[in-house]
Tab-separated table of C-alpha atoms and ligand atoms in Angstrom:
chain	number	residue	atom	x	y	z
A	1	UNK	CA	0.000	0.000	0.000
A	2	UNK	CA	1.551	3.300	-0.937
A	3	UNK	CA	2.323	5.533	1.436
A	4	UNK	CA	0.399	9.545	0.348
A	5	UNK	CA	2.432	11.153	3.846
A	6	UNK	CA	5.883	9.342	4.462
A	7	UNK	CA	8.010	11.045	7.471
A	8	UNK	CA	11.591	10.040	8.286
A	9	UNK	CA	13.050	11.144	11.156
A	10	UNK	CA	11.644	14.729	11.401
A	11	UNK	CA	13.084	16.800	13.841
A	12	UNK	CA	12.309	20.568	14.158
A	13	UNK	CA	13.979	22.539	17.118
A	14	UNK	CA	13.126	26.308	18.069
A	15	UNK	CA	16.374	27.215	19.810
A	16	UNK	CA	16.889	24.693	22.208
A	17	UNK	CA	13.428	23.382	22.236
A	18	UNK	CA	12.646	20.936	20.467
A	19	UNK	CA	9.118	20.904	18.994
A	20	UNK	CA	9.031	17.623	16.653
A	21	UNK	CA	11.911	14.860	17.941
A	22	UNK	CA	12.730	12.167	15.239
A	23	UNK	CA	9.220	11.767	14.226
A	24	UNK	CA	8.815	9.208	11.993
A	25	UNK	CA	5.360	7.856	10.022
A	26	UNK	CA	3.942	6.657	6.970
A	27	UNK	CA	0.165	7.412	5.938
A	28	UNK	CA	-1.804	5.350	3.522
A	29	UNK	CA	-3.030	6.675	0.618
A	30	UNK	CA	-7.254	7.917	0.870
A	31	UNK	CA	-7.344	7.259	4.680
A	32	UNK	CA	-7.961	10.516	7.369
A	33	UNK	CA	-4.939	10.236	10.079
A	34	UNK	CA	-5.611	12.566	13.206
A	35	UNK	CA	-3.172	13.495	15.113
A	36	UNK	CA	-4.317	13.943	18.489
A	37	UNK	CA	-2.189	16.274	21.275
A	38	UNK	CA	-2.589	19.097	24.079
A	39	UNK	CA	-1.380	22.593	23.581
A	40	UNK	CA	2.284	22.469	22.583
A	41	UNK	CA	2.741	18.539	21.495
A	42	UNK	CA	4.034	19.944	18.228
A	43	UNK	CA	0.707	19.055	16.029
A	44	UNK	CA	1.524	22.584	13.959
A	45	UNK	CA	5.089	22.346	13.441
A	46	UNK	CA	4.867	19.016	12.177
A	47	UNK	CA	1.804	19.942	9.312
A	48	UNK	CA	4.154	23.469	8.860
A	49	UNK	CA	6.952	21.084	7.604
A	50	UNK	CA	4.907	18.758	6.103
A	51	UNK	CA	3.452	22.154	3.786
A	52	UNK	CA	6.944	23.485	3.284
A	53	UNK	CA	6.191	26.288	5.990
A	54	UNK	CA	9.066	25.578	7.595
A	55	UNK	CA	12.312	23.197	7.137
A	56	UNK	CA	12.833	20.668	9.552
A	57	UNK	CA	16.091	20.867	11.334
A	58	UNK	CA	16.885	17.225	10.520
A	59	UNK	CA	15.046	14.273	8.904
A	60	UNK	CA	13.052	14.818	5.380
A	61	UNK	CA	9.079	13.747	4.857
A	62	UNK	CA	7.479	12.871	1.502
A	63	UNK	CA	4.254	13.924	0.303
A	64	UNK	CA	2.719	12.307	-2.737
A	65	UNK	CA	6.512	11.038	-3.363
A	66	UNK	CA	7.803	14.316	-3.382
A	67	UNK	CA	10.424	15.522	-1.077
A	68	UNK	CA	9.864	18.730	1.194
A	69	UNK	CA	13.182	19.903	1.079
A	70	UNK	CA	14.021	18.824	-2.647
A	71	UNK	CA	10.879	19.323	-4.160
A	72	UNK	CA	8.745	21.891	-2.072
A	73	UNK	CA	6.844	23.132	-4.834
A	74	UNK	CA	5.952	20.111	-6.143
A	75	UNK	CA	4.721	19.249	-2.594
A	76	UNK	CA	2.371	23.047	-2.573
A	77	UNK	CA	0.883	21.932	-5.702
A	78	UNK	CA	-0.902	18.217	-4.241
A	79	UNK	CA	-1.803	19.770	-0.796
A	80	UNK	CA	-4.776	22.434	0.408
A	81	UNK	CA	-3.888	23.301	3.502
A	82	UNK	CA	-6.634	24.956	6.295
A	83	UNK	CA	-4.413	26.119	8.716
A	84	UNK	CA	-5.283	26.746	12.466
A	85	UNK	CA	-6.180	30.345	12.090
A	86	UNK	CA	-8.266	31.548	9.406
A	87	UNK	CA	-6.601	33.989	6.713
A	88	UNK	CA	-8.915	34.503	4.381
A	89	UNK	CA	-8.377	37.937	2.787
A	90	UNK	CA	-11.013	40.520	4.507
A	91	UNK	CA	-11.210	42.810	1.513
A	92	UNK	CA	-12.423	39.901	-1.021
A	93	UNK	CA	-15.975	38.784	-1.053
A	94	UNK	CA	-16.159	34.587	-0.251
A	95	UNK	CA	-16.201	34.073	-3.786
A	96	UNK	CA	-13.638	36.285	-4.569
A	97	UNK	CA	-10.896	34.509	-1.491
A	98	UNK	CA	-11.808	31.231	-3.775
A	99	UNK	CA	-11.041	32.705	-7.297
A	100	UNK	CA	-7.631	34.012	-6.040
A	101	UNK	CA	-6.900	31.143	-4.988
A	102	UNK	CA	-7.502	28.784	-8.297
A	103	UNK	CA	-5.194	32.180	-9.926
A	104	UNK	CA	-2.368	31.663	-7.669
A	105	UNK	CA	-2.581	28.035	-8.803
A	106	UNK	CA	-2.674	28.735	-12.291
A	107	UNK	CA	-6.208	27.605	-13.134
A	108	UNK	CA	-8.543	29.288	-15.954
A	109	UNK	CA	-11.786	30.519	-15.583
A	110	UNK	CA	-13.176	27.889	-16.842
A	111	UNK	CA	-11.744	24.767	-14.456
A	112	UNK	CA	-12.225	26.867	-11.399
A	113	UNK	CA	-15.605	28.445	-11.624
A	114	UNK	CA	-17.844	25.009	-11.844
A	115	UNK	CA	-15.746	23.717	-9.201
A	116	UNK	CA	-15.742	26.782	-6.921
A	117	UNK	CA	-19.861	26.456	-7.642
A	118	UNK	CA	-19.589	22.861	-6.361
A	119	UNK	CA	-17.615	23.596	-3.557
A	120	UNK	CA	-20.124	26.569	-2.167
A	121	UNK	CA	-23.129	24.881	-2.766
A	122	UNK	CA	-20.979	21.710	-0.812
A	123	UNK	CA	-20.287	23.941	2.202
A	124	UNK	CA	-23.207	25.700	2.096
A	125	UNK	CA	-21.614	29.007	1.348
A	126	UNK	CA	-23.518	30.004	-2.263
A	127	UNK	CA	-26.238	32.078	-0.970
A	128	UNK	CA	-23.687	33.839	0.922
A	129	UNK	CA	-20.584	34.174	-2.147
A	130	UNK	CA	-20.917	37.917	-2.972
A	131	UNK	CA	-20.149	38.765	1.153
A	132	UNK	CA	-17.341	39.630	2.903
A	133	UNK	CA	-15.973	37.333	4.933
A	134	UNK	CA	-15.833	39.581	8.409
A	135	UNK	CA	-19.997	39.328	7.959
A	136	UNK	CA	-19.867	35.240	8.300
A	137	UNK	CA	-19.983	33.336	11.912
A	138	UNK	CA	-16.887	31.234	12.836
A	139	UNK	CA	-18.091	28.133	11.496
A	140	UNK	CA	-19.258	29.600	7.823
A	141	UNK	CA	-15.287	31.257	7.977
A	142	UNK	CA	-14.282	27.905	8.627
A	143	UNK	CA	-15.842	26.195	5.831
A	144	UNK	CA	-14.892	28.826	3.305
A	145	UNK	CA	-11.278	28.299	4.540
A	146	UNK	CA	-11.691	24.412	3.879
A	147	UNK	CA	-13.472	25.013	0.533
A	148	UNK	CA	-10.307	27.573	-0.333
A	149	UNK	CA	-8.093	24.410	0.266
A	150	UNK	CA	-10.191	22.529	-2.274
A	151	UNK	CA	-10.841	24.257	-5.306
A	152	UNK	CA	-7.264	22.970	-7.096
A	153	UNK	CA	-8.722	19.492	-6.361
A	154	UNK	CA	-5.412	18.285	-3.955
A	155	UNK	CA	-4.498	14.978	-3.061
A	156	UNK	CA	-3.281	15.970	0.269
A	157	UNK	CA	-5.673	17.856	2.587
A	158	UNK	CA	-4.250	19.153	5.630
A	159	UNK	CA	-6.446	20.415	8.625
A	160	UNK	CA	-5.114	21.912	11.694
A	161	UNK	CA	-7.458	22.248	14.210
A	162	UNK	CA	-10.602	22.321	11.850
A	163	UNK	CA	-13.047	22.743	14.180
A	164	UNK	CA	-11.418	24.704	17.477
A	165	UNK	CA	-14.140	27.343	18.602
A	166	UNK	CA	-16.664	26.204	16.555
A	167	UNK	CA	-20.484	25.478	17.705
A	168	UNK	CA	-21.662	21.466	18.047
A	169	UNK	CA	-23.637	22.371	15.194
A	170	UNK	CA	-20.942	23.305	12.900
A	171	UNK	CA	-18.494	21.386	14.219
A	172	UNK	CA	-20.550	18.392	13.114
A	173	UNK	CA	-21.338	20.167	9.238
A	174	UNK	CA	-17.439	20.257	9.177
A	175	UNK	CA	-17.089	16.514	9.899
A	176	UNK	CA	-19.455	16.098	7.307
A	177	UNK	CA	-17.586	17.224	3.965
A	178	UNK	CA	-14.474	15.930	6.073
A	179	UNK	CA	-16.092	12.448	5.869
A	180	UNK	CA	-17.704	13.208	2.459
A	181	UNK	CA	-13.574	13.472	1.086
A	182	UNK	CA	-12.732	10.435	2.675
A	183	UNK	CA	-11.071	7.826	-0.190
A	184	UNK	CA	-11.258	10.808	-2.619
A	185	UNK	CA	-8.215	12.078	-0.947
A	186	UNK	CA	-5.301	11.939	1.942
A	187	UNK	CA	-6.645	13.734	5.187
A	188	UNK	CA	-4.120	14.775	7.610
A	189	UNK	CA	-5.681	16.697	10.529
A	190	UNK	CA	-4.776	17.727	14.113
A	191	UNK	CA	-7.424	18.047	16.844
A	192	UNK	CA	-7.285	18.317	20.581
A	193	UNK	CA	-10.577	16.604	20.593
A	194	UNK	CA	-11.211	12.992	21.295
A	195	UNK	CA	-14.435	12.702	20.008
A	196	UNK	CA	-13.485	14.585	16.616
A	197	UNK	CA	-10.774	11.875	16.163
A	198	UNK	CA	-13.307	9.147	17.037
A	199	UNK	CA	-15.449	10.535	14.225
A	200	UNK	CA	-13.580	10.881	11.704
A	201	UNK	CA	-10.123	8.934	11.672
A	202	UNK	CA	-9.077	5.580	10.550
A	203	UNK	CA	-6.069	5.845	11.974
A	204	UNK	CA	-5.242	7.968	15.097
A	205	UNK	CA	-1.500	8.725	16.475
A	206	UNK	CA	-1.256	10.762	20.138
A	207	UNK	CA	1.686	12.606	20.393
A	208	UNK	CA	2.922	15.119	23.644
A	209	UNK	CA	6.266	16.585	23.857
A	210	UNK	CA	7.181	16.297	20.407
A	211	UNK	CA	7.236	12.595	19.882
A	212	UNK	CA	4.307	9.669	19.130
A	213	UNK	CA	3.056	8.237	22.023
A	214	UNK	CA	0.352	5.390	20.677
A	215	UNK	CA	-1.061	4.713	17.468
A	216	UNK	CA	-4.093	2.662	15.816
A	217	UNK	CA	-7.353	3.132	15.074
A	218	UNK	CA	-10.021	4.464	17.866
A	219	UNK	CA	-10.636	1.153	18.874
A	220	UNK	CA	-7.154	-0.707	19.229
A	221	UNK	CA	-6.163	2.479	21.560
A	222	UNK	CA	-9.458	2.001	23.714
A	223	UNK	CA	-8.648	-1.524	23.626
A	224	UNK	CA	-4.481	-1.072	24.993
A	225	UNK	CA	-5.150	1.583	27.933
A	226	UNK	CA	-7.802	0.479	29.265
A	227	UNK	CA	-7.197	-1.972	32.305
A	228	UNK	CA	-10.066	-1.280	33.762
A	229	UNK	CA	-13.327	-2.943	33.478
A	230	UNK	CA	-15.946	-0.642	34.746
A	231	UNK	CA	-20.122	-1.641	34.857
A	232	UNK	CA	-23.115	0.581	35.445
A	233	UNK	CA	-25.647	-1.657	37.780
A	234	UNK	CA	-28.937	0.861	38.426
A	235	UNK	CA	-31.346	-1.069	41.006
A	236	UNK	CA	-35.077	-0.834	41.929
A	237	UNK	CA	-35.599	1.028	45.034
A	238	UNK	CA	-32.632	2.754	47.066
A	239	UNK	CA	-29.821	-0.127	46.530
A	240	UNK	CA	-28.468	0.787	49.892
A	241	UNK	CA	-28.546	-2.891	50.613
A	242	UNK	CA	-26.095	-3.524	47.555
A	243	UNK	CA	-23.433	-2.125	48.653
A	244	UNK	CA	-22.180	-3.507	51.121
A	245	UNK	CA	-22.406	-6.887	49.374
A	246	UNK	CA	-20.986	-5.392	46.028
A	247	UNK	CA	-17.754	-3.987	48.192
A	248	UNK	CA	-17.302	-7.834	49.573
A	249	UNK	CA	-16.598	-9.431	46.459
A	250	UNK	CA	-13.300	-10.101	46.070
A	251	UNK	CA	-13.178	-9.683	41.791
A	252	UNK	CA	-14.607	-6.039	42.827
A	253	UNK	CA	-11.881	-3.997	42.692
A	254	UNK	CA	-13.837	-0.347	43.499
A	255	UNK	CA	-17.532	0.725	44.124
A	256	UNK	CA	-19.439	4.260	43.300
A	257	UNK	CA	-22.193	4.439	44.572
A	258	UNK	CA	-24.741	7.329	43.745
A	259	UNK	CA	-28.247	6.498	45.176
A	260	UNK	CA	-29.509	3.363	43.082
A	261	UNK	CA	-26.873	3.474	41.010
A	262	UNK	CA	-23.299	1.803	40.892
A	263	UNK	CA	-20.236	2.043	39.022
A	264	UNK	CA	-18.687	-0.977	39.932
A	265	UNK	CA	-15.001	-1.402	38.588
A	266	UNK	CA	-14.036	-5.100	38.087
A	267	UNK	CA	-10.707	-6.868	38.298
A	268	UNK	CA	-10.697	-8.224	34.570
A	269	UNK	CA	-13.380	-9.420	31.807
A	270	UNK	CA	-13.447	-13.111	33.842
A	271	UNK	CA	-15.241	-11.167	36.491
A	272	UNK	CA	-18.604	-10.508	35.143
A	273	UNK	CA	-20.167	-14.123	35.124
A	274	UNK	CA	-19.504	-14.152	39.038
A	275	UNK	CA	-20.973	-10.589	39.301
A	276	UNK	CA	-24.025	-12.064	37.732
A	277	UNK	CA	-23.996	-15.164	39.732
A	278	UNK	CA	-23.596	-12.755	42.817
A	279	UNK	CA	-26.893	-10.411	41.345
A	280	UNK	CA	-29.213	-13.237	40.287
A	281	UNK	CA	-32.709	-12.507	42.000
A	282	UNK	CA	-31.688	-8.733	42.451
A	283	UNK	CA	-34.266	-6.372	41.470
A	284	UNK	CA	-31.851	-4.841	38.556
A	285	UNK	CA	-33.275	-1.715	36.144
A	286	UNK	CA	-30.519	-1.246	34.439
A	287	UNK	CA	-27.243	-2.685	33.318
A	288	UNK	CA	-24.441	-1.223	31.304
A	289	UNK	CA	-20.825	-1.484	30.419
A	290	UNK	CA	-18.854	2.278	30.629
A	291	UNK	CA	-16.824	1.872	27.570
A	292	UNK	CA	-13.536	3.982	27.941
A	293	UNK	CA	-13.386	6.743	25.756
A	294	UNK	CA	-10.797	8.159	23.822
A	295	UNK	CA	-10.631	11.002	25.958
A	296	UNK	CA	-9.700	8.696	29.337
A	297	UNK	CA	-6.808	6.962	26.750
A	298	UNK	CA	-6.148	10.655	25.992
A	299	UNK	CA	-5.356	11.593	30.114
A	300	UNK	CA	-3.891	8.691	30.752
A	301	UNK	CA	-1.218	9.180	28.244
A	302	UNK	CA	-0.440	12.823	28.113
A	303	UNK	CA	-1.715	13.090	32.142
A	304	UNK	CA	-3.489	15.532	33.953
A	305	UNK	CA	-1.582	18.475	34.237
A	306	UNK	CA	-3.392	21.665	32.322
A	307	UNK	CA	-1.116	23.059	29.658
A	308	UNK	CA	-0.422	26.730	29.021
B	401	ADP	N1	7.961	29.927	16.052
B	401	ADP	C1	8.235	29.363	17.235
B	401	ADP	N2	9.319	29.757	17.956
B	401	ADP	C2	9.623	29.187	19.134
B	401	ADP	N3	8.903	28.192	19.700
B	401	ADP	C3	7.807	27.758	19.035
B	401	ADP	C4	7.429	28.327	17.773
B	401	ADP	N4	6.308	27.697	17.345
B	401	ADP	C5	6.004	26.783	18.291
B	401	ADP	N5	6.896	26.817	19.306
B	401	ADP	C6	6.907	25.925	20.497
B	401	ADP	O1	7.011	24.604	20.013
B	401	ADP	C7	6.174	23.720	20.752
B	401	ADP	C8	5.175	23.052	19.816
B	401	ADP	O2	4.279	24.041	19.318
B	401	ADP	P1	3.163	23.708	18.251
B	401	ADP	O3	3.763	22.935	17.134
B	401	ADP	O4	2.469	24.977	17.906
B	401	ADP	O5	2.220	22.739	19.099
B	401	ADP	P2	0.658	22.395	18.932
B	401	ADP	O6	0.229	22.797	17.562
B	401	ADP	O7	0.593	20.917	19.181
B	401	ADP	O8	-0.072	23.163	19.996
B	401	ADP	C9	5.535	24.566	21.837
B	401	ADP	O9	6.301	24.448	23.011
B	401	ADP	C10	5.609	25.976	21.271
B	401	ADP	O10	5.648	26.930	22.312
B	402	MG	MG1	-1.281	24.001	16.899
């Protein structure tokens, strides 16, 4: 399987610090790859020298074959980049920030202004096209900036922090032209948000001080950091009589207890049959097993310390 993002090695220091240490990592071709980090990991160095921003201080990546230190503008002309903060150009209209940019990469009139139609009716954008872009809400910025990256049809999309600030509502229209791309294209985003990852990525890599941390998909990551097997038991009446019996078990390892309800943490998956065996005759309303998030992989990786 060809790779569409290939990194070897990347390092990128700022002085002393550095931001990106010997990252290496290959991306398959028509897949979305998230990479998920706090403040500071080193999410936006890494997409500024995989879009030729910046040079790495050591190491070389390859996008779409093409070499970002040998072949840079090769590189610019597979990839639309939406970078973290919007800079669309406040004195063109939304239709206008488009044309430029099919111009600056050498389109005519007549292969960018069917697609630019697509790509506004796509993000919803059309009634809006002949207004400035200071007049639109953060979300409708946000999907003109993700159209701009679009209308020289790249192979490459890159995505830094698409939806930061954004309302549930738009953040969920954005994950739906980023899913509608899917196989039609290479997605490389960042995101500080578990569930957006969850959404949207076949592949997810966590990264924190400048170097990978985990990788898989949603699922395999759930799967490694979770130890713990935690059950939601909800009973008729108060359940005060539950708990001390729940706390004797010896394959319980911890007990919650709020009013009928009890989040009962287990010593492993061999656990539950006795649980039942223990609960048969109870008067039981509800039952469920708290599937660890992403978010609780997340924490328990990068920690809990808050980050500037
Ligand atoms: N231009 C710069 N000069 C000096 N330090 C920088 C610069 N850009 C980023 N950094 C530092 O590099 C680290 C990684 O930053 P960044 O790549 O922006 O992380 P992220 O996008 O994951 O929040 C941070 O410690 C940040 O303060
Ligand atoms: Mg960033």
């Amino acid at each position: 399987m060809p790779h569409a993002i290939t990194l070897h090695e990347i390092t990128k220091a700022y002085g002393g610090l550095k931001a990106v240490d010997r990252f290496s990592l290959g991306v398959e071709r028509g897949t979305v790859f998230g990479l998920l980090g706090p403040n500071g990991a080193g999410k936006t160095t890494l997409i500024k020298v995989l879009t030729t921003l910046m040079r790495p201080t050591a190491g070389d990546a390859f996008v779409e074959g093409f070499s970002v230190l040998a072949a840079g503008k090769s590189v610019r002309r597979v990839i639309g980049v939406v970078p973290q903060e919007n800079n669309l150009d406040r004195y063109l209209t939304a239709r206008e920030n488009l044309i430029l940019h099919g111009r600056l990469h050498g389109m005519s009139p007549a292969a960018y202004n069917p697609r630019i139609d697509e790509l506004l009716e796509m993000t919803g954008l059309a009634s809006r096209q002949k207004e400035f872009p200071d007049t639109f809400s953060g979300g409708m910025q946000r999907r003109l900036v993700v159209a701009r990256a679009l209308v020289h049809e790249p192979r490459v999309l890159f995505l830094d922090e698409p939806t930061t600030g954004l309302d549930p509502q738009s953040r969920r229209a954005l994950w739906e032209y980023i899913r509608g791309l899917r196989r039609r294209m290479t997605v490389f985003l960042t995101t500080h948000y578990m569930d957006e990852a969850d959404a949207l990525c076949d592949r997810i890599m966590i990264m924190d001080h400048g170097v990978s941390l985990a990788d898989g998909t949603a699922g395999e990551l759930k799967d490694a950091f979770s130890r713990a097997h935690v059950y939601e038991v909800e009973f008729r009446g108060d359940g005060a009589g539950y708990e001390a019996l729940l706390l004797a078990l010896p394959f319980v390892s911890s007990v919650e207890r709020n009013g009928a309800s009890f989040q009962i943490t287990l010593a492993g998956e061999d656990s539950i049959k006795p649980l039942m065996d223990r609960l048969v005759g109870a008067e039981i309303r509800r039952i469920c097993l708290k599937e660890p998030t992403l978010e609780d992989v997340f924490i328990s990786l990068t920690g809990e310390k808050v980050r500037e």
